């Protein structure tokens, strides 16, 4: 048998040298065989799985579990040209670049444990070479973007805030504002800045609780970002009414109380109460007055605990707010008497 195998291989080599190679052909049906997937819920029906070709994901229609992600399309890319639709000419395949990753999702990753025995050594070498080509900027971004994602997830912030925080941190890296400052401090300042840009009310104390950074360090880094990044110089200041709806919901108050507190805030603003004072303290005082007016009692201790301020702050802002409201009431009465 071995002699016959050698003769066959010699004849095959001779034929390869004298004849043209015949290309391999396979018949593929138009519909094709459906892929088989299985889910932890016991679903194995191919029709109960949703395949997203744009994202390369497969999910179960019964329980919503993501079965596969980042799938590679092995089919040949097709180019289409259109004189009427310019977007067709620019069509491409593959996942788009994302600023949420240090390498924007374009760097190749090597996992030697997934390679077979023959290519495992080669995979180890390629992985080491790939790690050696990573720059200091990419290493810094890799650590920082992981911290940003962790804080965003822990604080329940939106995806738009996540994207904005990454953009702010990348701007800080490009301007070399990271030198001499900790990554945690700049991450916290970037998230606080992103919340300000997107109109999501978060105080310095709340960001400090989510991170391992002190309040003063966050404020100092925030001032550095606002001073050096041009697009942040025209950012509007935080107003107390941005916090109002959030704390009304946390205290389980009605819409009537919210509308009354909104009117009180406007009156206090017109009286100059928003200058040089913590906006959360002003909001707490207006909520307390609105609760009394609408007969939905909440104690100062309950409001102080929910807004994370002291009862003394509420009492001081309450006295100032009542002084402005009484003065405004007297002014209205005088105008009515003159008429």
Coordinates of C-alpha atoms in Angstrom, one line a residue:
X1 CA 0.0 0.0 0.0
X2 CA 2.8 2.3 0.8
X3 CA 4.4 1.6 -2.6
X4 CA 1.2 2.3 -4.4
X5 CA 0.7 5.6 -2.4
X6 CA 4.2 6.7 -3.5
X7 CA 3.4 5.8 -7.2
X8 CA 0.2 7.8 -7.0
X9 CA 1.9 10.8 -5.5
X10 CA 4.6 10.6 -8.2
X11 CA 2.0 10.4 -10.9
X12 CA 0.1 13.3 -9.3
X13 CA 3.2 15.4 -9.3
X14 CA 3.8 14.5 -13.0
X15 CA 0.3 15.4 -13.9
X16 CA 0.5 18.8 -12.1
X17 CA 3.6 19.7 -14.1
X18 CA 2.0 18.8 -17.5
X19 CA -1.6 19.8 -17.0
X20 CA -3.4 22.9 -15.9
X21 CA -4.9 22.7 -12.4
X22 CA -8.6 22.3 -12.3
X23 CA -10.2 24.8 -9.9
X24 CA -12.4 23.4 -7.1
X25 CA -16.1 24.0 -7.6
X26 CA -19.0 23.6 -5.2
X27 CA -22.7 23.9 -5.8
X28 CA -24.3 26.3 -3.3
X29 CA -28.0 26.6 -3.1
X30 CA -29.7 30.0 -3.4
X31 CA -31.2 29.8 0.0
X32 CA -28.4 28.0 1.7
X33 CA -28.4 25.8 4.8
X34 CA -29.6 27.6 7.9
X35 CA -27.1 28.0 10.7
X36 CA -27.7 26.1 13.9
X37 CA -27.5 27.9 17.2
X38 CA -28.4 26.9 20.8
X39 CA -29.3 29.1 23.8
X40 CA -29.2 28.4 27.5
X41 CA -33.0 28.7 27.6
X42 CA -33.3 25.5 25.5
X43 CA -34.1 27.2 22.2
X44 CA -32.5 25.3 19.2
X45 CA -35.0 26.4 16.5
X46 CA -33.0 28.3 13.8
X47 CA -36.1 30.5 13.1
X48 CA -36.2 31.7 16.7
X49 CA -32.8 33.5 16.4
X50 CA -32.3 37.0 15.1
X51 CA -29.1 37.5 13.0
X52 CA -28.0 41.1 12.7
X53 CA -25.6 41.2 9.7
X54 CA -24.7 44.9 10.2
X55 CA -23.4 44.3 13.8
X56 CA -22.4 40.7 13.4
X57 CA -24.6 39.6 16.3
X58 CA -26.9 36.6 16.9
X59 CA -29.6 36.9 19.6
X60 CA -32.3 34.6 20.9
X61 CA -35.8 35.8 20.2
X62 CA -37.3 34.0 23.2
X63 CA -35.1 35.2 26.0
X64 CA -33.0 38.0 24.3
X65 CA -29.6 36.5 25.1
X66 CA -26.8 37.5 22.9
X67 CA -25.4 34.3 21.5
X68 CA -22.6 35.5 19.2
X69 CA -21.0 38.9 18.6
X70 CA -18.3 40.4 16.3
X71 CA -18.9 37.7 13.7
X72 CA -16.8 37.9 10.6
X73 CA -18.5 37.7 7.2
X74 CA -16.5 35.3 5.1
X75 CA -18.3 36.3 1.9
X76 CA -16.5 38.4 -0.7
X77 CA -17.3 42.1 -0.5
X78 CA -19.4 43.6 -3.2
X79 CA -18.8 47.1 -4.6
X80 CA -21.7 49.1 -5.9
X81 CA -21.4 52.3 -7.8
X82 CA -24.2 54.8 -8.2
X83 CA -24.2 58.3 -9.7
X84 CA -27.3 59.3 -7.8
X85 CA -26.6 58.1 -4.3
X86 CA -23.0 59.0 -3.2
X87 CA -23.3 57.0 0.0
X88 CA -23.4 53.8 -2.1
X89 CA -19.8 54.4 -3.3
X90 CA -18.5 54.8 0.2
X91 CA -20.1 51.6 1.5
X92 CA -17.7 49.4 3.4
X93 CA -17.9 46.3 5.5
X94 CA -16.8 45.5 9.1
X95 CA -17.4 47.2 12.4
X96 CA -16.9 51.0 12.4
X97 CA -14.2 52.7 14.3
X98 CA -15.2 53.7 17.9
X99 CA -13.7 56.2 20.2
X100 CA -14.8 54.0 23.2
X101 CA -11.7 51.8 22.6
X102 CA -8.1 52.9 23.0
X103 CA -7.2 51.6 19.5
X104 CA -10.7 52.6 18.1
X105 CA -11.4 48.9 17.7
X106 CA -9.0 48.5 14.7
X107 CA -6.1 46.7 16.3
X108 CA -5.8 43.0 15.7
X109 CA -5.9 40.8 18.8
X110 CA -4.1 37.4 19.2
X111 CA -5.3 34.7 21.5
X112 CA -2.7 31.8 21.4
X113 CA -5.0 29.5 23.5
X114 CA -7.6 29.5 20.6
X115 CA -5.0 28.5 18.0
X116 CA -4.2 24.9 17.2
X117 CA -1.0 23.2 18.3
X118 CA 0.7 24.0 15.0
X119 CA 0.1 27.7 15.0
X120 CA 0.2 28.3 18.8
X121 CA 3.9 29.3 18.9
X122 CA 3.4 31.7 16.0
X123 CA 0.4 33.2 17.7
X124 CA 2.6 33.8 20.9
X125 CA 5.2 35.6 18.8
X126 CA 2.6 37.8 17.0
X127 CA 1.0 38.7 20.3
X128 CA 4.3 39.8 21.8
X129 CA 5.2 41.9 18.7
X130 CA 1.7 43.4 18.9
X131 CA 2.1 44.4 22.5
X132 CA 5.5 45.9 21.8
X133 CA 4.1 48.3 19.2
X134 CA 1.5 49.8 21.6
X135 CA 2.4 53.4 22.3
X136 CA 2.3 55.1 25.7
X137 CA -0.7 57.1 24.6
X138 CA -2.6 53.9 23.8
X139 CA -1.6 52.3 27.2
X140 CA -2.9 55.4 29.0
X141 CA -6.1 55.4 27.0
X142 CA -6.6 51.7 27.6
X143 CA -6.6 52.2 31.4
X144 CA -8.6 55.4 31.4
X145 CA -11.3 54.2 29.1
X146 CA -11.8 51.1 31.2
X147 CA -12.2 53.3 34.3
X148 CA -14.7 55.6 32.4
X149 CA -16.8 52.6 31.4
X150 CA -16.8 51.3 35.0
X151 CA -17.9 54.6 36.5
X152 CA -20.5 55.2 33.8
X153 CA -22.0 51.7 34.5
X154 CA -21.9 52.2 38.2
X155 CA -23.5 55.6 38.1
X156 CA -26.2 54.6 35.6
X157 CA -25.3 57.3 33.2
X158 CA -26.4 57.4 29.6
X159 CA -24.4 56.3 26.5
X160 CA -24.2 59.9 25.3
X161 CA -22.5 60.9 28.5
X162 CA -20.1 58.0 28.1
X163 CA -19.2 59.1 24.6
X164 CA -18.7 62.7 25.6
X165 CA -16.5 61.7 28.6
X166 CA -14.3 59.7 26.2
X167 CA -14.0 62.6 23.8
X168 CA -13.1 65.0 26.6
X169 CA -10.4 62.7 27.9
X170 CA -9.0 62.2 24.4
X171 CA -8.8 66.0 24.0
X172 CA -6.9 66.2 27.3
X173 CA -4.4 63.5 26.2
X174 CA -3.9 65.3 22.9
X175 CA -3.2 68.6 24.7
X176 CA -0.9 66.8 27.2
X177 CA -3.0 67.8 30.2
X178 CA -2.5 64.4 31.7
X179 CA 1.1 65.0 32.7
X180 CA 1.5 65.4 36.5
X181 CA -2.0 64.3 37.2
X182 CA -3.5 60.9 38.1
X183 CA -5.6 59.0 35.6
X184 CA -8.4 58.6 38.2
X185 CA -8.6 62.3 38.7
X186 CA -8.8 63.2 35.0
X187 CA -11.3 60.4 34.5
X188 CA -13.6 61.8 37.2
X189 CA -13.2 65.4 35.8
X190 CA -14.0 64.2 32.3
X191 CA -17.2 62.4 33.4
X192 CA -18.2 65.5 35.4
X193 CA -17.6 67.7 32.3
X194 CA -19.6 65.3 30.1
X195 CA -22.5 65.5 32.5
X196 CA -22.4 69.3 32.4
X197 CA -22.3 69.3 28.6
X198 CA -25.2 66.8 28.2
X199 CA -27.3 68.5 30.8
X200 CA -27.3 65.5 33.2
X201 CA -27.3 66.9 36.8
X202 CA -24.5 65.3 38.8
X203 CA -22.7 67.2 41.6
X204 CA -19.0 67.0 42.4
X205 CA -19.8 65.0 45.6
X206 CA -21.7 62.4 43.5
X207 CA -18.8 62.0 41.1
X208 CA -16.4 61.7 44.0
X209 CA -18.4 58.9 45.5
X210 CA -18.4 57.0 42.2
X211 CA -14.7 57.3 41.8
X212 CA -11.6 57.1 44.1
X213 CA -11.0 60.8 43.8
X214 CA -11.5 63.7 46.2
X215 CA -13.9 66.6 45.5
X216 CA -11.1 69.2 45.4
X217 CA -9.0 67.2 42.9
X218 CA -12.0 66.8 40.6
X219 CA -12.8 70.5 40.7
X220 CA -9.1 71.4 40.1
X221 CA -8.9 69.1 37.1
X222 CA -12.3 70.4 35.8
X223 CA -11.0 73.9 35.8
X224 CA -7.9 72.8 33.9
X225 CA -10.0 71.1 31.2
X226 CA -12.3 74.1 30.9
X227 CA -9.4 76.5 30.7
X228 CA -7.4 74.6 28.0
X229 CA -10.1 72.9 25.8
X230 CA -11.6 75.6 23.6
X231 CA -15.0 74.1 23.1
X232 CA -15.5 73.9 26.9
X233 CA -15.0 77.7 27.5
X234 CA -18.5 78.5 26.3
X235 CA -20.2 75.8 28.4
X236 CA -23.1 77.3 30.3
X237 CA -23.1 77.1 34.1
X238 CA -25.3 74.6 36.0
X239 CA -28.7 76.0 37.0
X240 CA -30.7 74.6 40.0
X241 CA -33.7 73.8 37.9
X242 CA -31.7 71.0 36.2
X243 CA -31.7 69.2 39.6
X244 CA -35.3 69.8 40.4
X245 CA -37.1 67.0 38.5
X246 CA -34.6 64.4 39.6
X247 CA -35.1 65.2 43.3
X248 CA -38.8 65.5 43.0
X249 CA -38.9 61.9 41.6
X250 CA -36.5 60.7 44.4
X251 CA -38.8 62.2 47.1
X252 CA -41.9 60.7 45.5
X253 CA -43.6 64.1 45.1
X254 CA -46.4 65.0 42.8
X255 CA -46.3 67.2 39.6
X256 CA -48.1 69.9 41.6
X257 CA -45.2 70.2 43.9
X258 CA -42.8 70.3 41.0
X259 CA -44.6 73.1 39.3
X260 CA -44.8 75.1 42.5
X261 CA -41.1 74.6 43.2
X262 CA -40.3 75.7 39.6
X263 CA -42.2 78.9 40.2
X264 CA -40.3 79.5 43.5
X265 CA -37.0 78.9 41.8
X266 CA -37.7 81.5 39.2
X267 CA -38.7 84.0 41.8
X268 CA -35.5 83.3 43.8
X269 CA -33.4 83.6 40.7
X270 CA -34.9 87.0 39.9
X271 CA -34.1 88.0 43.5
X272 CA -30.4 87.1 43.0
X273 CA -30.3 84.0 45.2
X274 CA -28.4 81.9 42.6
X275 CA -25.2 84.0 43.0
X276 CA -22.5 82.5 45.1
X277 CA -24.6 79.6 46.5
X278 CA -24.7 75.9 46.1
X279 CA -27.6 75.3 43.6
X280 CA -28.6 72.1 45.4
X281 CA -29.2 74.1 48.6
X282 CA -31.5 76.5 46.7
X283 CA -33.4 73.6 45.2
X284 CA -33.8 72.0 48.7
X285 CA -35.3 75.2 50.1
X286 CA -37.8 75.6 47.2
X287 CA -38.8 71.9 47.4
X288 CA -39.4 72.3 51.2
X289 CA -41.6 75.4 50.7
X290 CA -43.5 73.8 47.8
X291 CA -44.2 70.8 50.0
X292 CA -45.7 73.0 52.7
X293 CA -47.8 75.0 50.2
X294 CA -49.1 71.9 48.5
X295 CA -49.7 70.0 51.8
X296 CA -47.3 67.1 50.9
X297 CA -45.2 67.2 54.0
X298 CA -41.5 66.3 53.9
X299 CA -39.3 67.0 56.8
X300 CA -36.0 68.9 56.4
X301 CA -34.2 65.7 57.5
X302 CA -35.8 63.7 54.7
X303 CA -34.9 66.3 52.1
X304 CA -31.4 66.7 53.4
X305 CA -30.8 63.0 53.4
X306 CA -32.0 62.6 49.8
X307 CA -30.1 65.7 48.5
X308 CA -27.0 64.8 50.5
X309 CA -26.7 68.2 52.3
X310 CA -27.1 69.3 55.9
X311 CA -30.3 70.5 57.5
X312 CA -28.5 73.8 58.4
X313 CA -28.1 74.5 54.7
X314 CA -31.8 74.0 54.1
X315 CA -32.7 76.3 57.0
X316 CA -30.3 79.1 55.8
X317 CA -31.6 78.9 52.2
X318 CA -35.2 78.7 53.5
X319 CA -34.7 82.0 55.3
X320 CA -33.2 83.7 52.3
X321 CA -36.0 82.3 50.0
X322 CA -38.7 83.5 52.3
X323 CA -37.2 86.9 52.5
X324 CA -37.2 87.2 48.7
X325 CA -40.8 85.8 48.5
X326 CA -42.1 88.2 51.2
X327 CA -40.5 91.1 49.5
X328 CA -41.9 90.1 46.1
X329 CA -45.3 89.7 47.7
X330 CA -45.2 93.1 49.3
X331 CA -44.2 94.6 46.0
X332 CA -47.1 93.0 44.2
X333 CA -49.5 94.2 46.9
X334 CA -48.2 97.8 46.6
X335 CA -48.6 97.7 42.8
X336 CA -52.2 96.5 43.2
X337 CA -53.1 99.1 45.7
X338 CA -51.8 101.9 43.4
X339 CA -54.0 100.7 40.6

